[in-house]
Short mmCIF file of C-alpha atoms and ligand atoms in Angstrom, two decimals:
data_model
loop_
_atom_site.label_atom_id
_atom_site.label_comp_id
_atom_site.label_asym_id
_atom_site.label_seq_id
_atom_site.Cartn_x
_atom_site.Cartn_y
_atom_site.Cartn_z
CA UNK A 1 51.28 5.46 -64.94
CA UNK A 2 48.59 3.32 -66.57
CA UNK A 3 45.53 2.96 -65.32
CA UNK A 4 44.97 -0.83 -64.50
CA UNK A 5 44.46 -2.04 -61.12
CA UNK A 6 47.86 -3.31 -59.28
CA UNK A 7 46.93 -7.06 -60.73
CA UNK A 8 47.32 -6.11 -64.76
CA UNK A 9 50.41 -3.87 -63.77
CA UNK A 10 51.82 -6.90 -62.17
CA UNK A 11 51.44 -9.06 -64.95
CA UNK A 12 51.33 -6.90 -67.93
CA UNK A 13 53.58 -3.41 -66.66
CA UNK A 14 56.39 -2.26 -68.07
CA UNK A 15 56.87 -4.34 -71.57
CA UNK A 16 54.57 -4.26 -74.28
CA UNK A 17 55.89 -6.39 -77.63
CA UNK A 18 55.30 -5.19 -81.05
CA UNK A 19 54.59 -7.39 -84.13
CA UNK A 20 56.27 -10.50 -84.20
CA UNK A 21 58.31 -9.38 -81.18
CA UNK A 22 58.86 -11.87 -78.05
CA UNK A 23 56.08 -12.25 -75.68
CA UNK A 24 58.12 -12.24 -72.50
CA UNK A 25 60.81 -9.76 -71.91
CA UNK A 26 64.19 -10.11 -73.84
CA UNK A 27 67.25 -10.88 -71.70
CA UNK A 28 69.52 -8.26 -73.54
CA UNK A 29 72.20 -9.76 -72.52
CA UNK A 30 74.86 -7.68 -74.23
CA UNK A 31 77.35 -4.83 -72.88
CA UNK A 32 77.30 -2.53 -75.13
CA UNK A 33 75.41 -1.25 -78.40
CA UNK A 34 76.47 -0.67 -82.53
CA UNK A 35 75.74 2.78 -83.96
CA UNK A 36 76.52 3.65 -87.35
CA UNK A 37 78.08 7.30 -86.81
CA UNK A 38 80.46 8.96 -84.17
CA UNK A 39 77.63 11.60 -83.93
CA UNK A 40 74.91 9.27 -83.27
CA UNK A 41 76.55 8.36 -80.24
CA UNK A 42 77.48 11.68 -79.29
CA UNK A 43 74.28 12.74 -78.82
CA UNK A 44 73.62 10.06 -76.42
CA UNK A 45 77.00 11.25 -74.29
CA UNK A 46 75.32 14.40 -74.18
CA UNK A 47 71.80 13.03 -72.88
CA UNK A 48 70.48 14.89 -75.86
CA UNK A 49 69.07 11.69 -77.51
CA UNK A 50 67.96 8.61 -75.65
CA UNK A 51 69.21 5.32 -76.49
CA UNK A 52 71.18 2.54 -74.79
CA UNK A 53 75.65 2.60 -75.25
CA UNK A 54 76.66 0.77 -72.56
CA UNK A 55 74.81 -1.89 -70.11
CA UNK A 56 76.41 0.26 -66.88
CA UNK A 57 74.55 2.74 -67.44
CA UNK A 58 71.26 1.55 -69.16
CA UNK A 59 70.07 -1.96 -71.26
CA UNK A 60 66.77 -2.53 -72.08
CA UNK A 61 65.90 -5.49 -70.04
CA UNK A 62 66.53 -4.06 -66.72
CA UNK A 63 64.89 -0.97 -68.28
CA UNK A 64 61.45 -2.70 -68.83
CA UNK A 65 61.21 -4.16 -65.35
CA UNK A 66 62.16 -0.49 -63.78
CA UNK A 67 59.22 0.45 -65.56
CA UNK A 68 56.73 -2.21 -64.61
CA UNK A 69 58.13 -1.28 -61.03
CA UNK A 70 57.79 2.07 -61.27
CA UNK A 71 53.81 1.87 -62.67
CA UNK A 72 52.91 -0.27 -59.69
CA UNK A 73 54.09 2.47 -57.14
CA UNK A 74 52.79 5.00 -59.16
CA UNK A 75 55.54 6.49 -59.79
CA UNK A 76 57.23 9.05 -63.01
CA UNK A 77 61.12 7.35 -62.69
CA UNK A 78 62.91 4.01 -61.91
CA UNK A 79 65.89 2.34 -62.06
CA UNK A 80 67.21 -0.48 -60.87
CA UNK A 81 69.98 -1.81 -58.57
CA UNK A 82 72.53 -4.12 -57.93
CA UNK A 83 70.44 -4.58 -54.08
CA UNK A 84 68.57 -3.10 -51.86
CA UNK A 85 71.78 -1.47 -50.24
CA UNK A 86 72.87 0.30 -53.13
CA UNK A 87 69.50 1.79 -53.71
CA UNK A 88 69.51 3.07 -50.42
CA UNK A 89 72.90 4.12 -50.84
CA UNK A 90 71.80 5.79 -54.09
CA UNK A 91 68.42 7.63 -52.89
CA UNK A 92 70.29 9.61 -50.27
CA UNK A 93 73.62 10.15 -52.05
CA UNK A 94 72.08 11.40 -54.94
CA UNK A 95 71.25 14.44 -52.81
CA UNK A 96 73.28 14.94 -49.73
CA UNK A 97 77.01 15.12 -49.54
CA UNK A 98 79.79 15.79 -47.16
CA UNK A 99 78.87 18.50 -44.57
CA UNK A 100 74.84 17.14 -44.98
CA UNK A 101 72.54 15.76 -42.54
CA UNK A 102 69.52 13.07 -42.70
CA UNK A 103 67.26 12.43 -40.43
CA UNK A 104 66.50 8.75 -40.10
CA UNK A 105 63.85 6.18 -38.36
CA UNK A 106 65.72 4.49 -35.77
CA UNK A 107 63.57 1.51 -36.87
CA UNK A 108 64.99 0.37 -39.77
CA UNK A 109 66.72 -2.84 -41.77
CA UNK A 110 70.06 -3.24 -39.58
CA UNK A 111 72.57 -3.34 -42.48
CA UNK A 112 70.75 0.28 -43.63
CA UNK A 113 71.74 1.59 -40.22
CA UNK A 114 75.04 0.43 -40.84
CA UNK A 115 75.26 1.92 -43.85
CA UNK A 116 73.85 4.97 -42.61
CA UNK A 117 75.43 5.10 -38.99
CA UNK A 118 78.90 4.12 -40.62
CA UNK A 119 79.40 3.99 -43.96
CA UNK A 120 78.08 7.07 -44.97
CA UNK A 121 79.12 8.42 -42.08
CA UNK A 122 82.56 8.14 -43.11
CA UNK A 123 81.60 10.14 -46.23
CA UNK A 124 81.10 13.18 -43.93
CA UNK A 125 77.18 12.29 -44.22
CA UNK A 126 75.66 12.96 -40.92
CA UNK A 127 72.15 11.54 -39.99
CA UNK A 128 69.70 11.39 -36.63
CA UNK A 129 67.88 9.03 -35.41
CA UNK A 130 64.49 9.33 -34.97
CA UNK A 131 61.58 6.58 -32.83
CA UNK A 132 59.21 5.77 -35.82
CA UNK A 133 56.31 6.71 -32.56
CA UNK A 134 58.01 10.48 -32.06
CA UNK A 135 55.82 13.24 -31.95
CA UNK A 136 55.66 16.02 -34.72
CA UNK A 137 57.93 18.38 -32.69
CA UNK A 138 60.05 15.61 -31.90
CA UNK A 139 60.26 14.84 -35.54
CA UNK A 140 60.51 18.51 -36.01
CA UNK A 141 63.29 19.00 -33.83
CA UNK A 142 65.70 16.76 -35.36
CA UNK A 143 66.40 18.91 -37.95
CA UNK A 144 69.29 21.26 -39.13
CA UNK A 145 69.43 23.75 -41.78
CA UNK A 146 72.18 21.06 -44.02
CA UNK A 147 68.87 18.46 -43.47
CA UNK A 148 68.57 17.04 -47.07
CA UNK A 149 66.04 14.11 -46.61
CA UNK A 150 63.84 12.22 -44.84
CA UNK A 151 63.95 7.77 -44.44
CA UNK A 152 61.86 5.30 -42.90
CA UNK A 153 60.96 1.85 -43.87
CA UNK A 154 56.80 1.50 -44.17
CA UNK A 155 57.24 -2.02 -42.54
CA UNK A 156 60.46 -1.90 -40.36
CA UNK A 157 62.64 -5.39 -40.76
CA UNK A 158 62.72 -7.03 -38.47
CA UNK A 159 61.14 -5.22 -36.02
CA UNK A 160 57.93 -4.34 -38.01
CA UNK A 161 56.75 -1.30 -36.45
CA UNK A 162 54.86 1.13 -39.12
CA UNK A 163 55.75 3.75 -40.06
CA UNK A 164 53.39 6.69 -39.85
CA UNK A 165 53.71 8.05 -43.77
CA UNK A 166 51.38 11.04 -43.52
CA UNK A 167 53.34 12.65 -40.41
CA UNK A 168 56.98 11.97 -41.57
CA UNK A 169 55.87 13.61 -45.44
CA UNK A 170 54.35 16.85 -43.38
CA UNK A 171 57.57 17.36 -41.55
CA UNK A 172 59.60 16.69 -44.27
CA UNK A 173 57.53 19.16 -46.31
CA UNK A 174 57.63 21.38 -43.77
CA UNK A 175 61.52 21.18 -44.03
CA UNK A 176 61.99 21.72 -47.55
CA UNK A 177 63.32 17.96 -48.24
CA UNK A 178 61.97 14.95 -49.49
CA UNK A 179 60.68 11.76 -47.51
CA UNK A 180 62.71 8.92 -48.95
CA UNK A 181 60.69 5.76 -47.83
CA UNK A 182 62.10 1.71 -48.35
CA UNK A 183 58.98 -0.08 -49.15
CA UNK A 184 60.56 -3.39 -49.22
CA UNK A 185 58.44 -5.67 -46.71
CA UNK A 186 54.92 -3.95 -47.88
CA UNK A 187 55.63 -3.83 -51.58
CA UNK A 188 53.17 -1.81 -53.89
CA UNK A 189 50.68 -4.26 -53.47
CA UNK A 190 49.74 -3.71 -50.11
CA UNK A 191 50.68 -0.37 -49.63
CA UNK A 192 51.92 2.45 -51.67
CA UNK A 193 53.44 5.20 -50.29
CA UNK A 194 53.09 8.40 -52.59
CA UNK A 195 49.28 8.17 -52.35
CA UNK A 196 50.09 9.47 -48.84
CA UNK A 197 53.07 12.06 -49.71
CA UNK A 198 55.92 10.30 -49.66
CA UNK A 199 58.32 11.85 -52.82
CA UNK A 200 60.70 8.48 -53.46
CA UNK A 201 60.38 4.97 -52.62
CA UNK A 202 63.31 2.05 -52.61
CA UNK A 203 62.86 -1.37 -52.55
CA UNK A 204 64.99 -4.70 -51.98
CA UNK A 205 63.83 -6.51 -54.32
CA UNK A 206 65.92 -9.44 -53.01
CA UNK A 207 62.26 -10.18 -50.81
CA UNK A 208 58.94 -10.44 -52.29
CA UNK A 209 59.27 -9.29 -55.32
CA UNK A 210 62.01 -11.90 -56.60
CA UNK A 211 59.62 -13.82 -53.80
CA UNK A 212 62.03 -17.03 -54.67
CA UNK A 213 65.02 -16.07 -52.85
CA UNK A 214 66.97 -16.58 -56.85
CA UNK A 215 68.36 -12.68 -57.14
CA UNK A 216 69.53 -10.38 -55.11
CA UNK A 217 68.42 -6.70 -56.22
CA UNK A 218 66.89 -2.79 -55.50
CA UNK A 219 65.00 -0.34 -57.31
CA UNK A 220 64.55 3.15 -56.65
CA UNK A 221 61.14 4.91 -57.80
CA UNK A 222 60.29 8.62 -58.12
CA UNK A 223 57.36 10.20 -57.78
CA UNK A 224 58.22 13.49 -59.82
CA UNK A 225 56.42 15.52 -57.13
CA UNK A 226 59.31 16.65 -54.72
CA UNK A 227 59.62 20.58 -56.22
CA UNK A 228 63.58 20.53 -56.10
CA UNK A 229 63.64 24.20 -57.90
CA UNK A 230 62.00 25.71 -54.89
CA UNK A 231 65.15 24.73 -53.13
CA UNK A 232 67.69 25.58 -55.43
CA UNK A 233 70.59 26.08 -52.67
CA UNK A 234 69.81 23.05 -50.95
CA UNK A 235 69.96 20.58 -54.01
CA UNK A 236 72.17 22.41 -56.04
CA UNK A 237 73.01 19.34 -57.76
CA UNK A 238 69.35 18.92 -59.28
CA UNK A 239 69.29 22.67 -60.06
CA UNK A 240 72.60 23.41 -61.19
CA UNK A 241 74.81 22.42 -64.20
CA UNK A 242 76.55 19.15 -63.71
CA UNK A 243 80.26 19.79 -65.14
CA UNK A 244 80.88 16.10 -65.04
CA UNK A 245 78.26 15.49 -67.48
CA UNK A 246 78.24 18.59 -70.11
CA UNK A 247 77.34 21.06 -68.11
CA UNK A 248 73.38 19.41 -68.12
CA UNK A 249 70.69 20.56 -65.58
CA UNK A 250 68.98 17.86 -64.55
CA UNK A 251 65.71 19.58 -63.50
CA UNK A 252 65.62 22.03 -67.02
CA UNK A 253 66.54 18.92 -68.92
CA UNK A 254 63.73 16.60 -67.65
CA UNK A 255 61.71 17.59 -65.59
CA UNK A 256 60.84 17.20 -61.91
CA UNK A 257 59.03 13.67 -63.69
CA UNK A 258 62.95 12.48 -64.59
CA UNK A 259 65.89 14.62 -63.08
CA UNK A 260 66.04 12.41 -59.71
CA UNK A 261 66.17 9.04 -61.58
CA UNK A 262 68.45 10.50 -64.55
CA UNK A 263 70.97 12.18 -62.07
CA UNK A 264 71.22 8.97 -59.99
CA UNK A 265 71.80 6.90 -63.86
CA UNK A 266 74.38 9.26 -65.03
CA UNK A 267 76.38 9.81 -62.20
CA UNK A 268 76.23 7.16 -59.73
CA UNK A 269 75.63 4.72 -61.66
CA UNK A 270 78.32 6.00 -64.09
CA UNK A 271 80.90 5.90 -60.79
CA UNK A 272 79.30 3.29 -59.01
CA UNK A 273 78.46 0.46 -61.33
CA UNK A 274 76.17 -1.24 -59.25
CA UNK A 275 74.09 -2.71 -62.06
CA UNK A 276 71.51 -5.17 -62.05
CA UNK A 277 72.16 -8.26 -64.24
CA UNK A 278 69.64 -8.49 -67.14
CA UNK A 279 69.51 -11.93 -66.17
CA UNK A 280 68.32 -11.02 -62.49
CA UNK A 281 66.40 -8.44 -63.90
CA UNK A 282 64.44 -11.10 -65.92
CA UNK A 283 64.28 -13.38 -62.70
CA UNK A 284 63.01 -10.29 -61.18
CA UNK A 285 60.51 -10.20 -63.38
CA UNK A 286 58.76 -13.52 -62.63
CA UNK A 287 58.64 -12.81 -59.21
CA UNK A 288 56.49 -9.63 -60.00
CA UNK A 289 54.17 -11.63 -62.31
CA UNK A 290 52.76 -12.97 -59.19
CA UNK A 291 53.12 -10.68 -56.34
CA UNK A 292 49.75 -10.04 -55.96
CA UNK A 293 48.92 -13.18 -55.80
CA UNK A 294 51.85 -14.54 -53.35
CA UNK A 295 51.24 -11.58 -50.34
CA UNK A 296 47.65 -12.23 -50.06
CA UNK A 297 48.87 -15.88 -49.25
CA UNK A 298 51.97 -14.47 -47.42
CA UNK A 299 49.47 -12.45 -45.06
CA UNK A 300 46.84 -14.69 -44.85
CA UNK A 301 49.80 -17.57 -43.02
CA UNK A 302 51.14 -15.13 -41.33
CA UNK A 303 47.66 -13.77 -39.78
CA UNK A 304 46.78 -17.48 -39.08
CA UNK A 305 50.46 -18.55 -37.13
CA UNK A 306 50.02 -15.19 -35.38
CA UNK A 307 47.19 -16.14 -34.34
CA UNK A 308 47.89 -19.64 -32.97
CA UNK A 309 51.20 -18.40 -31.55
CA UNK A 310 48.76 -15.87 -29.85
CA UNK A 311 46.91 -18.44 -28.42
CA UNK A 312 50.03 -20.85 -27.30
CA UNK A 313 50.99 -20.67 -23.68
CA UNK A 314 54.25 -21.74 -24.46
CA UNK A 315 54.66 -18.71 -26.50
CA UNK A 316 55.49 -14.83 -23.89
CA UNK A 317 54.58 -12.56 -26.98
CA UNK A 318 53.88 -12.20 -30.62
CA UNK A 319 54.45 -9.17 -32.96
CA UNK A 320 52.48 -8.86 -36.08
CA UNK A 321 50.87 -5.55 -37.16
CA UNK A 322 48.15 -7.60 -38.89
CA UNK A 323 47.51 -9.03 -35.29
CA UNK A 324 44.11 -7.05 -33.76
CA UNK A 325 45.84 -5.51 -30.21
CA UNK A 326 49.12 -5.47 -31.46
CA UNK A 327 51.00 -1.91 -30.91
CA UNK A 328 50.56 -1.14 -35.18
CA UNK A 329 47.39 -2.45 -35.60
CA UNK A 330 45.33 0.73 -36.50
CA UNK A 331 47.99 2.30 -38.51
CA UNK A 332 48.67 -1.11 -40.41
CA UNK A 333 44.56 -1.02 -41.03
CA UNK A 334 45.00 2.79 -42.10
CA UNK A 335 47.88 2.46 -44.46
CA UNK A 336 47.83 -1.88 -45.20
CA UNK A 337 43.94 -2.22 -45.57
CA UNK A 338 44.83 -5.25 -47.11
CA UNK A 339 47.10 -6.69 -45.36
CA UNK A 340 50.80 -6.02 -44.05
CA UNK A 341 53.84 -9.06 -44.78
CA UNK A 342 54.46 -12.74 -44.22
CA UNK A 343 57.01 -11.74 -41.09
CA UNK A 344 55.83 -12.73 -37.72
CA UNK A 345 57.73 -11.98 -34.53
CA UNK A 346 57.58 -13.46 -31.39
CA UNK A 347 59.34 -15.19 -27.89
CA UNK A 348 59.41 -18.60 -26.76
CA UNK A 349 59.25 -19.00 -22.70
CA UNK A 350 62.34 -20.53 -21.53
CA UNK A 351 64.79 -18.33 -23.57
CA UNK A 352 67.53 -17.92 -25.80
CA UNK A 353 68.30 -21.81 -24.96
CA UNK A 354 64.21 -22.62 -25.90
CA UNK A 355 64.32 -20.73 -28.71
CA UNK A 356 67.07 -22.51 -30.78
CA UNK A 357 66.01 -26.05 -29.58
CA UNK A 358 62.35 -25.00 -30.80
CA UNK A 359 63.81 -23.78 -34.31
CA UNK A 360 66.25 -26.60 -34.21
CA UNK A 361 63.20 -29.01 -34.47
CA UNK A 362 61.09 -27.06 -37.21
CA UNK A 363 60.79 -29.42 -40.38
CA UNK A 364 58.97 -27.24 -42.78
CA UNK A 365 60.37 -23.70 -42.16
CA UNK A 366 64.41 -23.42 -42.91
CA UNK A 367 67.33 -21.69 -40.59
CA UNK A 368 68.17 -18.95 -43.16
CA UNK A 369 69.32 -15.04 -43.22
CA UNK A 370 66.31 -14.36 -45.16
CA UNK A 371 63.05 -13.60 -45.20
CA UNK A 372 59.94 -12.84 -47.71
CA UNK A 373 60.58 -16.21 -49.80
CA UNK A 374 57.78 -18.67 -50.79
CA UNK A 375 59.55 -21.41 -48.55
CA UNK A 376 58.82 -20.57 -44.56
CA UNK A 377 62.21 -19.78 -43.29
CA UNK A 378 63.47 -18.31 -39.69
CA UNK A 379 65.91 -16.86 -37.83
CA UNK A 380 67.31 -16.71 -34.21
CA UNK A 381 69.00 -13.44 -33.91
CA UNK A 382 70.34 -13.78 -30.67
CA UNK A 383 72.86 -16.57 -32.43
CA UNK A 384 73.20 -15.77 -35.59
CA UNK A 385 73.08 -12.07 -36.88
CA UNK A 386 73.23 -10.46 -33.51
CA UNK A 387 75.53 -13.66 -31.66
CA UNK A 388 78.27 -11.33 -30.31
CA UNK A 389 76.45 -8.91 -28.10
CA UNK A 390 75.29 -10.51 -24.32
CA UNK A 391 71.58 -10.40 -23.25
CA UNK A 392 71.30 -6.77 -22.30
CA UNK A 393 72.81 -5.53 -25.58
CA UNK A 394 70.38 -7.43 -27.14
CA UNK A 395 67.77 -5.47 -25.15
CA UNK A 396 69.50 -2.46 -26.12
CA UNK A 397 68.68 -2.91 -29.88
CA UNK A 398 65.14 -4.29 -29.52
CA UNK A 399 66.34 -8.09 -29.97
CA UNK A 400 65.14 -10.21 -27.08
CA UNK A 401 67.00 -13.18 -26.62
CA UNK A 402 64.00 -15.33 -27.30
CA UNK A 403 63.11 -13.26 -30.34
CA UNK A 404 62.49 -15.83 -33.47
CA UNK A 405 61.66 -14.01 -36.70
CA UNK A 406 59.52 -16.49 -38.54
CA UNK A 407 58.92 -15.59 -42.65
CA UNK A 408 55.95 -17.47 -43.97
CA UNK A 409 56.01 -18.59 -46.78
CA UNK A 410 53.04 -19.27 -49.39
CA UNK A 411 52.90 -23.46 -47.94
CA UNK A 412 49.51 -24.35 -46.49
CA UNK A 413 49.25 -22.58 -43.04
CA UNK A 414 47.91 -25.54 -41.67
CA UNK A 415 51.10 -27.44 -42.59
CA UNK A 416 53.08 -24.75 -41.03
CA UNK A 417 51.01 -24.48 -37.48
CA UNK A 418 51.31 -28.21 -37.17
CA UNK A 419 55.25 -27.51 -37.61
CA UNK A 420 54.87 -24.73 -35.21
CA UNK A 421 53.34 -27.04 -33.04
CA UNK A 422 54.99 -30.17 -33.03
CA UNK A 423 58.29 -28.32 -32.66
CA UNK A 424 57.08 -27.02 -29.08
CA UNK A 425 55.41 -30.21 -28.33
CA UNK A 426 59.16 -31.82 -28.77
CA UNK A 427 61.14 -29.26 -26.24
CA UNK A 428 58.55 -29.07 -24.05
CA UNK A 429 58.83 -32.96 -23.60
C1 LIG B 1 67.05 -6.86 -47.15
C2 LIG B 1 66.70 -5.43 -47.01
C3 LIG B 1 67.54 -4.42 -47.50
C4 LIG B 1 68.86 -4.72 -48.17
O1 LIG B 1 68.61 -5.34 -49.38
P1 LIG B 1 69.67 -6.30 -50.16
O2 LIG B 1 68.93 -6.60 -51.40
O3 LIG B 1 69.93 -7.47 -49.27
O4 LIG B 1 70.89 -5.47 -50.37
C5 LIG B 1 67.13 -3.11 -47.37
N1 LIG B 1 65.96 -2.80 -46.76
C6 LIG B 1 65.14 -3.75 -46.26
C7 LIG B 1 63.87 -3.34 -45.59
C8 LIG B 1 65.47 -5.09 -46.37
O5 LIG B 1 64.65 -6.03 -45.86
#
């Protein structure tokens, strides 16, 4: 980790060019690499000398923005992903097979619960579901002796409760796992998440960090801190040979700082293959270049439409955790001093009905699935992503049918009230 503030990582993390080299980071865009002996690359096969052979497993470019990635959190390890989903996929697969449990925060990205609830389900993976507001013996009681990790999302999408970091990492602790934590709508900048104990973080970098809605992507960051030898018969496959790869233990072989990261590159990726393009991985880093610079504007729009939606009669409720006397407030100001996202949501009186004619008439901010871009864009879930289920299984799930999830983007905020604004004015005509 260096020891700039999160600004220089941004810009400068990760790559640092020799003589003559290129300034910005080379798009290696090449498969594989030339070695001049059999037992050169032998040694590589074995993990016993580190080099790149084939772009599936490692290439230099993605390699470079991992590590950028992985300074900013703070972190010892990174890789990155194909998307968000497979580094979720990869964070808890890397340690919990068939016949293991996870417990999970119920409030969490809905195509992670999928994957969770189904998906992995199907791979024998069990996992519980836990209110991001439970109590410590609540959170305590959720777990079994086959309990190999701990998830939440800092800033839940879309329903943007927060997560309460310290608590979930002292029950986790307490249970001999590690708390796995997607820090996708915070991002390092406003909040990271092993200064208060979580052990590894995942990202879609898809959102802000791309921040220009050009790649889709993940990452997966270690912190090196989660002892895994303590635990040998609950992660045997940190602390035991792996016979698919030469017999190599990962924690002997590199440490607690690597054997997470390099068990998740050898094997999964190995089986897996889901790679990010060096080319995304370039685009990628771009975005990060000025992600400190784009959530301060993200938050300070999203602060401001909060609150002039707060002030709007026309308008039942409003849920921002940056809002002062909304239900996250203090634990946004304890673990987001500076700030939370650009995602604001909130109803529009008159209903499901009002709330597509009032998006319907936005000019500024686009009808997208997305969110965290630099362009304003928003969403009606009720008729798009959630369309098939009737009012009260909307309720069920936390979706009101006048729920409009509204992504600001880094436009004037003035611009985007008087949207705001004129699109009520027109279907309240
Ligand atoms: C979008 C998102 C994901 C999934 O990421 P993709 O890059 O779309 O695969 C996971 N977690 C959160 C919090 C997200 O917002």
């Amino acid at each position: 980790m260096s020891s700039y503030k999160m600004e220089t990582k941004c810009v400068q993390g990760g790559y640092t060019p020799g003589n003559g080299e290129p300034r910005q980071i080379p798009i290696i865009q090449s498969t594989t690499f030339k070695y001049a002996s059999s037992a050169d690359m032998g040694k590589l096969f074995d993990l016993e000398a580190s080099g790149y052979f084939y772009t599936r497993l490692q290439n230099p470019t993605n390699d470079s923005v991992a590590a950028k990635i992985c300074d900013m959190e703070g972190g010892t390890a990174a890789m990155l992903t194909s998307s968000g989903q497979a580094a979720n996929f990869f964070a808890i697969f890397n340690i919990a097979s068939a016949g293991d449990h996870v417990v999970a925060s119920s409030s969490i990205y809905g195509g992670t619960f999928n994957l969770f609830s189904v998906t992995m389900k199907r791979m024998g993976i069990d996992f519980t579901f836990v209110s991001p507001d439970a109590t410590e013996a609540e959170l305590m009681a959720a777990f079994r002796p086959n309990t190999k990790a701990m998830f939440g999302e800092t800033l839940a999408n879309p329903a943007l409760t927060v997560l309460d970091i310290e608590l979930f990492a002292k029950v986790a602790h307490a249970n001999g796992v590690p708390l796995i934590i997607d820090n996708t709508f915070a991002t390092p900048v406003n909040c990271r998440p092993f200064e208060w104990g979580c052990d590894i973080v995942t990202h879609s970098t898809t959102k802000y960090m791309d921040g220009h809605g050009a790649a889709v992507g993940g990452c997966i960051v270690d912190s090196g801190k989660f002892d895994w030898t303590k635990y040998p018969d609950k992660f045997p496959g940190l602390c035991t040979p792996d016979e698919s790869y030469h017999g190599v233990t990962y924690t002997e072989r590199f440490g607690l700082a690597g054997a997470f990261i390099t068990k998740a590159t050898a094997q999964l990726m190995r089986d897996f293959g889901a790679i990010q393009a060096p080319q995304n991985a370039f685009l990628l880093n771009l975005g990060l270049e000025s992600l400190h610079v784009r959530m301060a504007r993200h938050c300070e729009n999203a602060l401001a439409v909060a609150e002039f939606l707060a002030s709007d009669d026309r308008i039942s409720w409003v849920t921002y955790p940056g809002l002062k006397g909304d239900k996250y407030y203090e634990r946004a100001q304890k673990y987001m001093p500076n700030g939370t996202c650009g995602v604001v949501s909130f109803g529009v009186k008159g209903g499901r009905a009002m709330a597509e004619k009032f998006m319907g008439g936005l000019k500024i901010a686009a009808i997208e699935t997305h969110v965290a871009d630099a362009r304003s864009c928003c969403l009606h879930p009720a008729s798009a992503t959630h369309r098939q289920m009737n009012d009260d299984e909307l309720r069920a799930c936390g979706v009101s049918p006048d729920l409009v999830r509204f992504s600001c983007g880094i436009e004037s905020a003035e611009d985007l009230i008087a949207d705001i604004k004129q699109a009520l004015d027109a279907c309240n005509e």
